[in-house]
Short mmCIF file of N, CA and C in Angstrom, two decimals:
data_model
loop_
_atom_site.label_atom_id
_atom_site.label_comp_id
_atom_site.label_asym_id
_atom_site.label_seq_id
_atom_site.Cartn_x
_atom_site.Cartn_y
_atom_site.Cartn_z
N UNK R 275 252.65 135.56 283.17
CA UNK R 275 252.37 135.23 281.78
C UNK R 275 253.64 135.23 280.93
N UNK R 276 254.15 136.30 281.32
CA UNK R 276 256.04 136.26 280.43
C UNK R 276 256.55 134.91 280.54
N UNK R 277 256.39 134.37 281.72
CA UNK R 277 257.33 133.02 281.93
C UNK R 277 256.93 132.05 280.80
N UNK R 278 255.35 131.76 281.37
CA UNK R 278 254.86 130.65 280.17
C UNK R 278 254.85 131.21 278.75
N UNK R 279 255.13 132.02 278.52
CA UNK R 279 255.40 132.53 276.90
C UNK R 279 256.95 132.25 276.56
N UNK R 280 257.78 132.07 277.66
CA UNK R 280 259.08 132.01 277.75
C UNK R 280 259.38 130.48 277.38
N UNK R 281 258.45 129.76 278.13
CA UNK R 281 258.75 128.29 278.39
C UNK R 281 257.91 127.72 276.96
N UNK R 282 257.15 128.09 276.72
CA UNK R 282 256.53 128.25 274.87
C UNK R 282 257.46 128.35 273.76
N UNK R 283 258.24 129.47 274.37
CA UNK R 283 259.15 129.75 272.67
C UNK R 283 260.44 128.58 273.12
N UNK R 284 260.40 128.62 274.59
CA UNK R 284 261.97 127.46 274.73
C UNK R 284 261.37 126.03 274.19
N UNK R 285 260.30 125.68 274.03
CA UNK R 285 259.97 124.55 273.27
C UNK R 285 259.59 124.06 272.49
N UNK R 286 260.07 125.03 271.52
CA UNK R 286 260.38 125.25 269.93
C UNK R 286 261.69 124.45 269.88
N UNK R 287 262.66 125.00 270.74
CA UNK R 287 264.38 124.22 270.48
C UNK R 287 264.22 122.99 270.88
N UNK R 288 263.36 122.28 271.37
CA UNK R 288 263.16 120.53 271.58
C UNK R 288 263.22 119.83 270.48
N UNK R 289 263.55 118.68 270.46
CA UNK R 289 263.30 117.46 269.48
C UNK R 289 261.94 117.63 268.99
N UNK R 290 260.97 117.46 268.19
CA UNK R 290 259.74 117.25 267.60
C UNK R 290 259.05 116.31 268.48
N UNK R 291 259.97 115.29 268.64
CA UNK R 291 259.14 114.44 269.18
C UNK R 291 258.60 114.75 270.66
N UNK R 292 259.81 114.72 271.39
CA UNK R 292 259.57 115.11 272.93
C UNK R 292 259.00 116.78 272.95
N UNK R 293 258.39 117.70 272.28
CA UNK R 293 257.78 119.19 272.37
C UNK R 293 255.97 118.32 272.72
N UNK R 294 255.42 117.67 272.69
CA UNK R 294 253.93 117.08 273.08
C UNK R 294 254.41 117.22 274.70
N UNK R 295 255.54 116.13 275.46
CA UNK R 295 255.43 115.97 276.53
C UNK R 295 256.07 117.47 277.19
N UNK R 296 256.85 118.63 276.98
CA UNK R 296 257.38 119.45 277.51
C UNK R 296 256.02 120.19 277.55
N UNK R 297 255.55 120.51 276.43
CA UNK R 297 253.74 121.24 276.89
C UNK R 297 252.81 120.54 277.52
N UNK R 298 253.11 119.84 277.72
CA UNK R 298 252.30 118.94 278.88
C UNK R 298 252.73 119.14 280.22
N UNK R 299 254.04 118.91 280.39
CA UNK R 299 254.88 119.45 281.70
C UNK R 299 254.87 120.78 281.79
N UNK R 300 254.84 121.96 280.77
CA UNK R 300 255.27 123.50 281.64
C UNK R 300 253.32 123.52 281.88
N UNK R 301 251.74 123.04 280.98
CA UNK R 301 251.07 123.25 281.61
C UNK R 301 250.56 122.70 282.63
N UNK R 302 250.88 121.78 283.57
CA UNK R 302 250.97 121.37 284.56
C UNK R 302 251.63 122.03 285.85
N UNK R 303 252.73 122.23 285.30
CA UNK R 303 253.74 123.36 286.31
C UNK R 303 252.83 124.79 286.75
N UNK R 304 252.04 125.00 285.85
CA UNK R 304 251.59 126.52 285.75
C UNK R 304 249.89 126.15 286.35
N UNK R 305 249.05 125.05 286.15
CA UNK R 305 247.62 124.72 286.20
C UNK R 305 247.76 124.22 287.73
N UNK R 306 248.16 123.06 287.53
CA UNK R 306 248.06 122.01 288.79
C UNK R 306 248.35 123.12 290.49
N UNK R 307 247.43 122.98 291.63
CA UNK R 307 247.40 123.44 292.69
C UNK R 307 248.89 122.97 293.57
N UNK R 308 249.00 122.29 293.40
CA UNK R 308 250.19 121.54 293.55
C UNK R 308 251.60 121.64 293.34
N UNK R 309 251.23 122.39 292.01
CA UNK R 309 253.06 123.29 291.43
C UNK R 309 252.39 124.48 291.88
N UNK R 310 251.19 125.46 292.06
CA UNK R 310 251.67 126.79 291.91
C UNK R 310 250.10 127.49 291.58
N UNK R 311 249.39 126.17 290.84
CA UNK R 311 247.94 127.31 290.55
C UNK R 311 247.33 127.05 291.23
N UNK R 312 246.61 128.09 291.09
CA UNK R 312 245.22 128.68 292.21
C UNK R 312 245.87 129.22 293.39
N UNK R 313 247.52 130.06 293.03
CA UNK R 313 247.89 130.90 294.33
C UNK R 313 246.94 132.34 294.25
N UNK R 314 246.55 132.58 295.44
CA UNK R 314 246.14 133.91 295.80
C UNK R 314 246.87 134.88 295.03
N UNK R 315 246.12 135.95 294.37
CA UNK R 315 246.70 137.11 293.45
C UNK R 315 247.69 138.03 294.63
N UNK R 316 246.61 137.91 296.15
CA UNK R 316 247.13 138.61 297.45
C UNK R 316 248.20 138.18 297.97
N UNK R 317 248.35 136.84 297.59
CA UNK R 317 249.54 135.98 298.84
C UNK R 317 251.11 136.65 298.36
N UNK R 318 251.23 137.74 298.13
CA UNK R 318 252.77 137.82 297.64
C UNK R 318 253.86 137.09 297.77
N UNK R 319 254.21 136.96 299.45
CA UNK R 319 255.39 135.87 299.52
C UNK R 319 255.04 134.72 298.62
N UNK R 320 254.03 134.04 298.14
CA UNK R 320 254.26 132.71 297.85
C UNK R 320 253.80 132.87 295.72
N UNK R 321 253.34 134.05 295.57
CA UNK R 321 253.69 134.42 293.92
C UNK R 321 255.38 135.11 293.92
N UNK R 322 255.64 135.58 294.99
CA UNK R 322 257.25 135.39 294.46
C UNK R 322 258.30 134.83 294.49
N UNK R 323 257.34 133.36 295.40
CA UNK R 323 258.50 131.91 295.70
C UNK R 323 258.01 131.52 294.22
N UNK R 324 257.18 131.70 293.75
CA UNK R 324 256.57 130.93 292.70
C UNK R 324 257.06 131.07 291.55
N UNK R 325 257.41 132.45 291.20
CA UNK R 325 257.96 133.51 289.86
C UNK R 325 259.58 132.82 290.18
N UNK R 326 260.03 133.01 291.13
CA UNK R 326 261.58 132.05 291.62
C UNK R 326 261.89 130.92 290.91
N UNK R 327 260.59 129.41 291.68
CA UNK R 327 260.63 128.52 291.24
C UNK R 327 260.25 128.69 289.71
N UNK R 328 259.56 129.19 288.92
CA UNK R 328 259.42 128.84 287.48
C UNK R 328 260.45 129.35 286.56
N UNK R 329 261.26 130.55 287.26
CA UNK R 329 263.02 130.89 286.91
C UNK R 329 263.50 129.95 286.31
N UNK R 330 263.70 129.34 287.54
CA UNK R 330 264.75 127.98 288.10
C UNK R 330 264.01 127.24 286.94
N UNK R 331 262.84 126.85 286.84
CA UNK R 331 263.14 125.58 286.11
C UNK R 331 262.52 125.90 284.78
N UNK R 332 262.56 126.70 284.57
CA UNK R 332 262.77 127.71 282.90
C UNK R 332 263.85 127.18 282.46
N UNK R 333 264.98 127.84 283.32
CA UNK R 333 266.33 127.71 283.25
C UNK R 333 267.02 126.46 282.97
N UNK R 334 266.39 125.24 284.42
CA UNK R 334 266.99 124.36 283.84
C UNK R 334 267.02 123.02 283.37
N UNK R 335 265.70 123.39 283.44
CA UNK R 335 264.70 121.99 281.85
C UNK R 335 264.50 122.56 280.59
N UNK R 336 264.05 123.48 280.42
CA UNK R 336 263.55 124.63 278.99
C UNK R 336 264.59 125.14 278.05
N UNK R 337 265.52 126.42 278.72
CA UNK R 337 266.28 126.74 277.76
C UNK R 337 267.59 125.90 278.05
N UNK R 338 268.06 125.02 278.82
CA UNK R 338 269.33 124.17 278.81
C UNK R 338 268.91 123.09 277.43
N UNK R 339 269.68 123.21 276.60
CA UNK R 339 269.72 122.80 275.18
C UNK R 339 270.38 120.95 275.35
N UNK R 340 270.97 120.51 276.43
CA UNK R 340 270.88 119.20 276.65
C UNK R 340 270.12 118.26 277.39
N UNK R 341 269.11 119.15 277.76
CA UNK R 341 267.53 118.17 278.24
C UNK R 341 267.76 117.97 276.79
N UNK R 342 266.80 116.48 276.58
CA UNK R 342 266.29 116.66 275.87
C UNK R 342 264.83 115.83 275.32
N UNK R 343 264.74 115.60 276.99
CA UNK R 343 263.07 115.01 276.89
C UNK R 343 262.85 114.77 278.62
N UNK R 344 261.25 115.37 278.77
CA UNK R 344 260.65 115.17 280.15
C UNK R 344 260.23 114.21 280.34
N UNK R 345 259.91 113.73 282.04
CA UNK R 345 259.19 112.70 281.98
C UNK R 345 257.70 113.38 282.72
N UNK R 346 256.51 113.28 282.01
CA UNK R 346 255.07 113.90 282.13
C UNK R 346 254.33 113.32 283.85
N UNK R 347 253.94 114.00 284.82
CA UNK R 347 253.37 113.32 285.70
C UNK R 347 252.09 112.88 284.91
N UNK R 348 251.77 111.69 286.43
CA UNK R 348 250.57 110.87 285.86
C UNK R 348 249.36 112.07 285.75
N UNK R 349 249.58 112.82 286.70
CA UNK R 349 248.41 113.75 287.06
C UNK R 349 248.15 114.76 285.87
N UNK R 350 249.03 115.17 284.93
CA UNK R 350 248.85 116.29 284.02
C UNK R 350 248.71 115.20 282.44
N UNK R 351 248.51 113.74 282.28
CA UNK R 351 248.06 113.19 281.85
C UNK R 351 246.95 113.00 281.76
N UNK R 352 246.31 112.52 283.00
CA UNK R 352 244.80 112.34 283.46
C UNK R 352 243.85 113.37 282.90
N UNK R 353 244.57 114.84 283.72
CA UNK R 353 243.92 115.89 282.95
C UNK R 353 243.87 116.15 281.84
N UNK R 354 244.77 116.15 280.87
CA UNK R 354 244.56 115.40 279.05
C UNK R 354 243.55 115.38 278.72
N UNK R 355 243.13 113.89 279.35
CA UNK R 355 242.24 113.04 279.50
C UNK R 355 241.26 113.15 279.40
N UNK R 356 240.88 113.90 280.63
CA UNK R 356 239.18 114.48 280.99
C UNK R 356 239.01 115.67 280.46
N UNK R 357 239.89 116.57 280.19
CA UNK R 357 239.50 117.54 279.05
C UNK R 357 239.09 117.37 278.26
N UNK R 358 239.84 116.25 277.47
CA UNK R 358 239.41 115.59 276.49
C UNK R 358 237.95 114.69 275.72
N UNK R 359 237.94 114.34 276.99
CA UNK R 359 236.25 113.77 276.71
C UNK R 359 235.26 114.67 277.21
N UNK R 360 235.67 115.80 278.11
CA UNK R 360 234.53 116.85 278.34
C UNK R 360 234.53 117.50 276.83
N UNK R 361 235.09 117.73 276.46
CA UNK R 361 234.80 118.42 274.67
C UNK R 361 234.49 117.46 273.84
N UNK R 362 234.88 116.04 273.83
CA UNK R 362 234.11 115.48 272.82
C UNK R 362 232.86 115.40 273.08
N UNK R 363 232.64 115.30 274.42
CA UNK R 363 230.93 115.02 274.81
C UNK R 363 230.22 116.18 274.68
N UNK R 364 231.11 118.01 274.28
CA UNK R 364 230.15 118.93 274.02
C UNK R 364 229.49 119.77 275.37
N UNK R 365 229.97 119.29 276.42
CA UNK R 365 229.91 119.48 278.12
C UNK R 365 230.28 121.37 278.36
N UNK R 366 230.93 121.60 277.45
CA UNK R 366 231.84 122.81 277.61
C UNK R 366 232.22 122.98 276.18
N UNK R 367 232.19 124.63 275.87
CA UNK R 367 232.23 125.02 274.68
C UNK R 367 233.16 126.52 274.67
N UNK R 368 234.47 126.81 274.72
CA UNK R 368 234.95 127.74 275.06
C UNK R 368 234.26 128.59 276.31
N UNK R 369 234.11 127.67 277.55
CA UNK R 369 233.60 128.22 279.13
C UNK R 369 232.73 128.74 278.66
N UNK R 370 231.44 128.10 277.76
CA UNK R 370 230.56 128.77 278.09
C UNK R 370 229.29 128.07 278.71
N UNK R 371 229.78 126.59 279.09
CA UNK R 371 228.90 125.72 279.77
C UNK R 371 228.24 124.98 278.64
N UNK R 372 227.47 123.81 279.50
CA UNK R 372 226.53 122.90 278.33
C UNK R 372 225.84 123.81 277.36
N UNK R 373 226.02 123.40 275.87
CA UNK R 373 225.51 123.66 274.50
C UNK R 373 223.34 123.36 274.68
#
């Protein structure tokens, strides 16, 4: 949780414009099965390749002050997406299931 609070306040120092796509990219990094979520709380070796990798690129997309814009996968778009119309349609209401 420190990290993504880390990678939160580092994207405050972004351009205005490009801070939409950097929170789009660190929650992807942190959600998607693919970067890292849904590791086992048990699997240690691979939450502390994981705590490593989100170091590393804390370090050097986030607080390196000459990024100064990501490029968003298609996949953490999509999800946007369908979040998005699961709440307009009312489907889900702060997890508490159909209204």
């Amino acid at each position: 949780m420190s990290l993504y609070r880390k990678g939160l306040r580092s994207i405050r120092d972004k351009p205005e414009g490009s801070q939409p796509a950097f929170l789009l990219y660190l929650r992807h990094f942190f959600k998607h099965p693919s970067m890292g979520g849904g590791v086992s709380r048990r699997d240690f070796a691979a939450v502390d390749y994981m705590v490593r990798r989100c170091e590393r690129m804390l370090e050097s997309i986030f607080t390196n002050v000459t990024v100064k814009a990501v490029t968003v996968p298609q996949g953490a778009i999509d999800e946007v997406k369908a979040s998005a119309r699961i709440l307009k349609s009312g489907q889900f209401v702060h997890g508490q299931g159909r209204k």
